[in-house]
Amino acid sequence: MTPGHEEVGSAPGRGRTDLSQAPCLNCGDPRQGAFCPRCGQRKAQVLGSVRQLMQEVVADQFNLDGRLPRTLMSLFFRPGRLTREYLEGRVAPYVRPFRLYLFSSILFFILLGALGLQGLNELSLAPEGRAGSPASEMGEPEAGEPQMAETETAPVQWGWGPDADIRINTGSSFLDSLLRERLDRLTRLEPVEALQEVVRVLLRYVPTLLFLLLPVFAGLFALLYVRQRRFYLEHFIFVLHIHAFLFSVFSFLLVMSALGQEWLVGPLQLGIWIYLFLALRRVYGQSRRKTAVKLILISLAYLMILSSALPPFLVISFLFGG
């Protein structure tokens, strides 16, 4: 462990069930009581359970006061600080991790839906995007375009338009019927309208997938840092903060791209990697070499997990989500 990056797994008072007699973990006030008479923080076990973490969401809904600016400053400009503060018991000055994640993810998907669908609407109004134009005649290749050979063994074969011939053979009559119904509904729409419908399905269900994968990502950190003997919830808190940061940056990128400032994409991508490296260093306190290697491993594993889970999840959502 490098100097200045001490372990945070040994927060004072951890493991106690009754902290009313202990000094406040946030401000250090020595007076006794269930709540700190100085800063008002409840004297309770911070790393109790996932259930306790979920209950914080309800408790925080209507009480932000000045915590949001302080939280955002730490989140954006001091990588890993929010996690360190939370694990060391300094909870009261900041927005709780779960609420921060929910706020940032909801904001991102609202912006993605609004700006993404707006772009598709503009495409549908353009001459090349209207039905009947050469570019939109799906299934009829333009002059000079090579014809695709028909394959009778393909599980799904379909054209475009209300009279399209849809042939499906997945091996299951139930899935065949369900797929035929869904595809028939799409082919009755204009191409851009069908794409809009697909985007709506994505926006409806991808947030759920990412939420369900949070425990998996936390387990990945627990596996890579198993020698530090940390609680699983410590990794989960870090994952929440990292995702909150990423959703916030992606939201900013969406707005900037809509304003024609696409040049920011490259610098911000580099900034994300630097941020993740510094956050790992601050929270887990390992050397630069180990941190860099684990950042690469985590990134590759993250992409593998997401790419493996996304296709089947979207197919199920498309079939059964309406």
PDB file of N, CA and C in Angstrom, residues 204-256:
ATOM      1  N   ARG A 204     -37.033   1.558 -21.858  1.00  0.00           N
ATOM      2  CA  ARG A 204     -37.914   1.058 -20.810  1.00  0.00           C
ATOM      3  C   ARG A 204     -37.244  -0.019 -19.971  1.00  0.00           C
ATOM      4  N   TYR A 205     -36.395  -0.839 -20.599  1.00  0.00           N
ATOM      5  CA  TYR A 205     -35.905  -2.023 -19.905  1.00  0.00           C
ATOM      6  C   TYR A 205     -34.407  -2.020 -19.600  1.00  0.00           C
ATOM      7  N   VAL A 206     -33.598  -1.275 -20.336  1.00  0.00           N
ATOM      8  CA  VAL A 206     -32.157  -1.259 -20.056  1.00  0.00           C
ATOM      9  C   VAL A 206     -31.843  -0.736 -18.652  1.00  0.00           C
ATOM     10  N   PRO A 207     -32.527   0.317 -18.158  1.00  0.00           N
ATOM     11  CA  PRO A 207     -32.260   0.733 -16.771  1.00  0.00           C
ATOM     12  C   PRO A 207     -32.482  -0.388 -15.767  1.00  0.00           C
ATOM     13  N   THR A 208     -33.504  -1.215 -16.011  1.00  0.00           N
ATOM     14  CA  THR A 208     -33.753  -2.348 -15.118  1.00  0.00           C
ATOM     15  C   THR A 208     -32.603  -3.337 -15.165  1.00  0.00           C
ATOM     16  N   LEU A 209     -32.094  -3.605 -16.365  1.00  0.00           N
ATOM     17  CA  LEU A 209     -30.972  -4.530 -16.493  1.00  0.00           C
ATOM     18  C   LEU A 209     -29.750  -4.014 -15.744  1.00  0.00           C
ATOM     19  N   LEU A 210     -29.415  -2.742 -15.935  1.00  0.00           N
ATOM     20  CA  LEU A 210     -28.251  -2.181 -15.249  1.00  0.00           C
ATOM     21  C   LEU A 210     -28.422  -2.234 -13.740  1.00  0.00           C
ATOM     22  N   PHE A 211     -29.638  -1.980 -13.276  1.00  0.00           N
ATOM     23  CA  PHE A 211     -29.904  -2.043 -11.840  1.00  0.00           C
ATOM     24  C   PHE A 211     -29.716  -3.471 -11.321  1.00  0.00           C
ATOM     25  N   LEU A 212     -30.214  -4.451 -12.071  1.00  0.00           N
ATOM     26  CA  LEU A 212     -30.091  -5.845 -11.647  1.00  0.00           C
ATOM     27  C   LEU A 212     -28.644  -6.324 -11.668  1.00  0.00           C
ATOM     28  N   LEU A 213     -27.822  -5.698 -12.513  1.00  0.00           N
ATOM     29  CA  LEU A 213     -26.421  -6.110 -12.618  1.00  0.00           C
ATOM     30  C   LEU A 213     -25.521  -5.449 -11.574  1.00  0.00           C
ATOM     31  N   LEU A 214     -26.028  -4.473 -10.838  1.00  0.00           N
ATOM     32  CA  LEU A 214     -25.197  -3.805  -9.828  1.00  0.00           C
ATOM     33  C   LEU A 214     -24.585  -4.788  -8.829  1.00  0.00           C
ATOM     34  N   PRO A 215     -25.364  -5.733  -8.267  1.00  0.00           N
ATOM     35  CA  PRO A 215     -24.750  -6.700  -7.343  1.00  0.00           C
ATOM     36  C   PRO A 215     -23.677  -7.553  -8.011  1.00  0.00           C
ATOM     37  N   VAL A 216     -23.850  -7.838  -9.305  1.00  0.00           N
ATOM     38  CA  VAL A 216     -22.841  -8.618 -10.029  1.00  0.00           C
ATOM     39  C   VAL A 216     -21.546  -7.827 -10.149  1.00  0.00           C
ATOM     40  N   PHE A 217     -21.662  -6.550 -10.488  1.00  0.00           N
ATOM     41  CA  PHE A 217     -20.470  -5.713 -10.597  1.00  0.00           C
ATOM     42  C   PHE A 217     -19.778  -5.569  -9.241  1.00  0.00           C
ATOM     43  N   ALA A 218     -20.563  -5.436  -8.179  1.00  0.00           N
ATOM     44  CA  ALA A 218     -19.972  -5.359  -6.841  1.00  0.00           C
ATOM     45  C   ALA A 218     -19.247  -6.659  -6.500  1.00  0.00           C
ATOM     46  N   GLY A 219     -19.823  -7.793  -6.916  1.00  0.00           N
ATOM     47  CA  GLY A 219     -19.159  -9.075  -6.704  1.00  0.00           C
ATOM     48  C   GLY A 219     -17.842  -9.168  -7.453  1.00  0.00           C
ATOM     49  N   LEU A 220     -17.764  -8.524  -8.601  1.00  0.00           N
ATOM     50  CA  LEU A 220     -16.519  -8.487  -9.367  1.00  0.00           C
ATOM     51  C   LEU A 220     -15.424  -7.768  -8.586  1.00  0.00           C
ATOM     52  N   PHE A 221     -15.768  -6.648  -7.964  1.00  0.00           N
ATOM     53  CA  PHE A 221     -14.799  -5.922  -7.137  1.00  0.00           C
ATOM     54  C   PHE A 221     -14.406  -6.757  -5.920  1.00  0.00           C
ATOM     55  N   ALA A 222     -15.380  -7.427  -5.320  1.00  0.00           N
ATOM     56  CA  ALA A 222     -15.086  -8.266  -4.157  1.00  0.00           C
ATOM     57  C   ALA A 222     -14.116  -9.384  -4.522  1.00  0.00           C
ATOM     58  N   LEU A 223     -14.248  -9.913  -5.725  1.00  0.00           N
ATOM     59  CA  LEU A 223     -13.353 -10.982  -6.172  1.00  0.00           C
ATOM     60  C   LEU A 223     -11.938 -10.462  -6.404  1.00  0.00           C
ATOM     61  N   LEU A 224     -11.816  -9.311  -7.048  1.00  0.00           N
ATOM     62  CA  LEU A 224     -10.494  -8.770  -7.360  1.00  0.00           C
ATOM     63  C   LEU A 224      -9.771  -8.251  -6.117  1.00  0.00           C
ATOM     64  N   TYR A 225     -10.537  -7.835  -5.118  1.00  0.00           N
ATOM     65  CA  TYR A 225      -9.927  -7.294  -3.897  1.00  0.00           C
ATOM     66  C   TYR A 225     -10.209  -8.198  -2.702  1.00  0.00           C
ATOM     67  N   VAL A 226     -10.244  -9.503  -2.951  1.00  0.00           N
ATOM     68  CA  VAL A 226     -10.600 -10.454  -1.899  1.00  0.00           C
ATOM     69  C   VAL A 226      -9.585 -10.437  -0.760  1.00  0.00           C
ATOM     70  N   ARG A 227      -8.329 -10.136  -1.041  1.00  0.00           N
ATOM     71  CA  ARG A 227      -7.306 -10.145   0.007  1.00  0.00           C
ATOM     72  C   ARG A 227      -7.470  -9.001   0.998  1.00  0.00           C
ATOM     73  N   GLN A 228      -8.213  -7.982   0.637  1.00  0.00           N
ATOM     74  CA  GLN A 228      -8.420  -6.872   1.564  1.00  0.00           C
ATOM     75  C   GLN A 228      -9.506  -7.172   2.595  1.00  0.00           C
ATOM     76  N   ARG A 229     -10.213  -8.290   2.402  1.00  0.00           N
ATOM     77  CA  ARG A 229     -11.195  -8.761   3.390  1.00  0.00           C
ATOM     78  C   ARG A 229     -12.201  -7.665   3.747  1.00  0.00           C
ATOM     79  N   ARG A 230     -12.759  -7.064   2.746  1.00  0.00           N
ATOM     80  CA  ARG A 230     -13.766  -6.022   2.959  1.00  0.00           C
ATOM     81  C   ARG A 230     -15.161  -6.628   2.939  1.00  0.00           C
ATOM     82  N   PHE A 231     -16.105  -5.896   3.535  1.00  0.00           N
ATOM     83  CA  PHE A 231     -17.496  -6.286   3.428  1.00  0.00           C
ATOM     84  C   PHE A 231     -17.961  -6.115   1.980  1.00  0.00           C
ATOM     85  N   TYR A 232     -18.878  -6.982   1.568  1.00  0.00           N
ATOM     86  CA  TYR A 232     -19.440  -6.870   0.215  1.00  0.00           C
ATOM     87  C   TYR A 232     -20.094  -5.509   0.015  1.00  0.00           C
ATOM     88  N   LEU A 233     -20.739  -4.985   1.049  1.00  0.00           N
ATOM     89  CA  LEU A 233     -21.445  -3.714   0.933  1.00  0.00           C
ATOM     90  C   LEU A 233     -20.490  -2.560   0.628  1.00  0.00           C
ATOM     91  N   GLU A 234     -19.240  -2.664   1.058  1.00  0.00           N
ATOM     92  CA  GLU A 234     -18.268  -1.619   0.737  1.00  0.00           C
ATOM     93  C   GLU A 234     -18.051  -1.523  -0.774  1.00  0.00           C
ATOM     94  N   HIS A 235     -17.931  -2.672  -1.421  1.00  0.00           N
ATOM     95  CA  HIS A 235     -17.790  -2.684  -2.876  1.00  0.00           C
ATOM     96  C   HIS A 235     -19.070  -2.177  -3.545  1.00  0.00           C
ATOM     97  N   PHE A 236     -20.205  -2.530  -2.972  1.00  0.00           N
ATOM     98  CA  PHE A 236     -21.486  -2.114  -3.549  1.00  0.00           C
ATOM     99  C   PHE A 236     -21.629  -0.594  -3.510  1.00  0.00           C
ATOM    100  N   ILE A 237     -21.205   0.017  -2.410  1.00  0.00           N
ATOM    101  CA  ILE A 237     -21.248   1.478  -2.297  1.00  0.00           C
ATOM    102  C   ILE A 237     -20.364   2.118  -3.366  1.00  0.00           C
ATOM    103  N   PHE A 238     -19.180   1.563  -3.560  1.00  0.00           N
ATOM    104  CA  PHE A 238     -18.266   2.099  -4.571  1.00  0.00           C
ATOM    105  C   PHE A 238     -18.865   1.981  -5.973  1.00  0.00           C
ATOM    106  N   VAL A 239     -19.500   0.851  -6.262  1.00  0.00           N
ATOM    107  CA  VAL A 239     -20.139   0.647  -7.567  1.00  0.00           C
ATOM    108  C   VAL A 239     -21.250   1.674  -7.785  1.00  0.00           C
ATOM    109  N   LEU A 240     -22.031   1.962  -6.754  1.00  0.00           N
ATOM    110  CA  LEU A 240     -23.089   2.971  -6.873  1.00  0.00           C
ATOM    111  C   LEU A 240     -22.505   4.339  -7.206  1.00  0.00           C
ATOM    112  N   HIS A 241     -21.440   4.709  -6.523  1.00  0.00           N
ATOM    113  CA  HIS A 241     -20.832   6.016  -6.775  1.00  0.00           C
ATOM    114  C   HIS A 241     -20.223   6.094  -8.179  1.00  0.00           C
ATOM    115  N   ILE A 242     -19.579   5.024  -8.616  1.00  0.00           N
ATOM    116  CA  ILE A 242     -18.977   5.017  -9.954  1.00  0.00           C
ATOM    117  C   ILE A 242     -20.055   5.137 -11.028  1.00  0.00           C
ATOM    118  N   HIS A 243     -21.140   4.398 -10.871  1.00  0.00           N
ATOM    119  CA  HIS A 243     -22.217   4.477 -11.861  1.00  0.00           C
ATOM    120  C   HIS A 243     -22.886   5.853 -11.837  1.00  0.00           C
ATOM    121  N   ALA A 244     -23.015   6.433 -10.669  1.00  0.00           N
ATOM    122  CA  ALA A 244     -23.584   7.782 -10.593  1.00  0.00           C
ATOM    123  C   ALA A 244     -22.709   8.769 -11.361  1.00  0.00           C
ATOM    124  N   PHE A 245     -21.406   8.637 -11.208  1.00  0.00           N
ATOM    125  CA  PHE A 245     -20.488   9.501 -11.955  1.00  0.00           C
ATOM    126  C   PHE A 245     -20.621   9.280 -13.458  1.00  0.00           C
ATOM    127  N   LEU A 246     -20.634   8.021 -13.893  1.00  0.00           N
ATOM    128  CA  LEU A 246     -20.711   7.721 -15.322  1.00  0.00           C
ATOM    129  C   LEU A 246     -22.018   8.218 -15.929  1.00  0.00           C
ATOM    130  N   PHE A 247     -23.131   7.985 -15.249  1.00  0.00           N
ATOM    131  CA  PHE A 247     -24.414   8.468 -15.762  1.00  0.00           C
ATOM    132  C   PHE A 247     -24.409   9.991 -15.876  1.00  0.00           C
ATOM    133  N   SER A 248     -23.804  10.657 -14.909  1.00  0.00           N
ATOM    134  CA  SER A 248     -23.762  12.124 -14.936  1.00  0.00           C
ATOM    135  C   SER A 248     -22.926  12.630 -16.110  1.00  0.00           C
ATOM    136  N   VAL A 249     -21.777  12.005 -16.328  1.00  0.00           N
ATOM    137  CA  VAL A 249     -20.920  12.412 -17.447  1.00  0.00           C
ATOM    138  C   VAL A 249     -21.610  12.141 -18.780  1.00  0.00           C
ATOM    139  N   PHE A 250     -22.255  10.982 -18.907  1.00  0.00           N
ATOM    140  CA  PHE A 250     -22.952  10.662 -20.156  1.00  0.00           C
ATOM    141  C   PHE A 250     -24.123  11.612 -20.389  1.00  0.00           C
ATOM    142  N   SER A 251     -24.779  12.036 -19.326  1.00  0.00           N
ATOM    143  CA  SER A 251     -25.856  13.021 -19.474  1.00  0.00           C
ATOM    144  C   SER A 251     -25.302  14.335 -20.013  1.00  0.00           C
ATOM    145  N   PHE A 252     -24.174  14.749 -19.468  1.00  0.00           N
ATOM    146  CA  PHE A 252     -23.524  15.973 -19.949  1.00  0.00           C
ATOM    147  C   PHE A 252     -23.135  15.841 -21.422  1.00  0.00           C
ATOM    148  N   LEU A 253     -22.623  14.671 -21.802  1.00  0.00           N
ATOM    149  CA  LEU A 253     -22.239  14.448 -23.193  1.00  0.00           C
ATOM    150  C   LEU A 253     -23.440  14.497 -24.128  1.00  0.00           C
ATOM    151  N   LEU A 254     -24.570  13.953 -23.681  1.00  0.00           N
ATOM    152  CA  LEU A 254     -25.783  13.999 -24.502  1.00  0.00           C
ATOM    153  C   LEU A 254     -26.192  15.440 -24.785  1.00  0.00           C
ATOM    154  N   VAL A 255     -26.170  16.261 -23.741  1.00  0.00           N
ATOM    155  CA  VAL A 255     -26.565  17.658 -23.904  1.00  0.00           C
ATOM    156  C   VAL A 255     -25.580  18.386 -24.814  1.00  0.00           C
ATOM    157  N   MET A 256     -24.288  18.167 -24.586  1.00  0.00           N
ATOM    158  CA  MET A 256     -23.282  18.839 -25.408  1.00  0.00           C
ATOM    159  C   MET A 256     -23.351  18.401 -26.870  1.00  0.00           C
TER     160      MET A 256
END
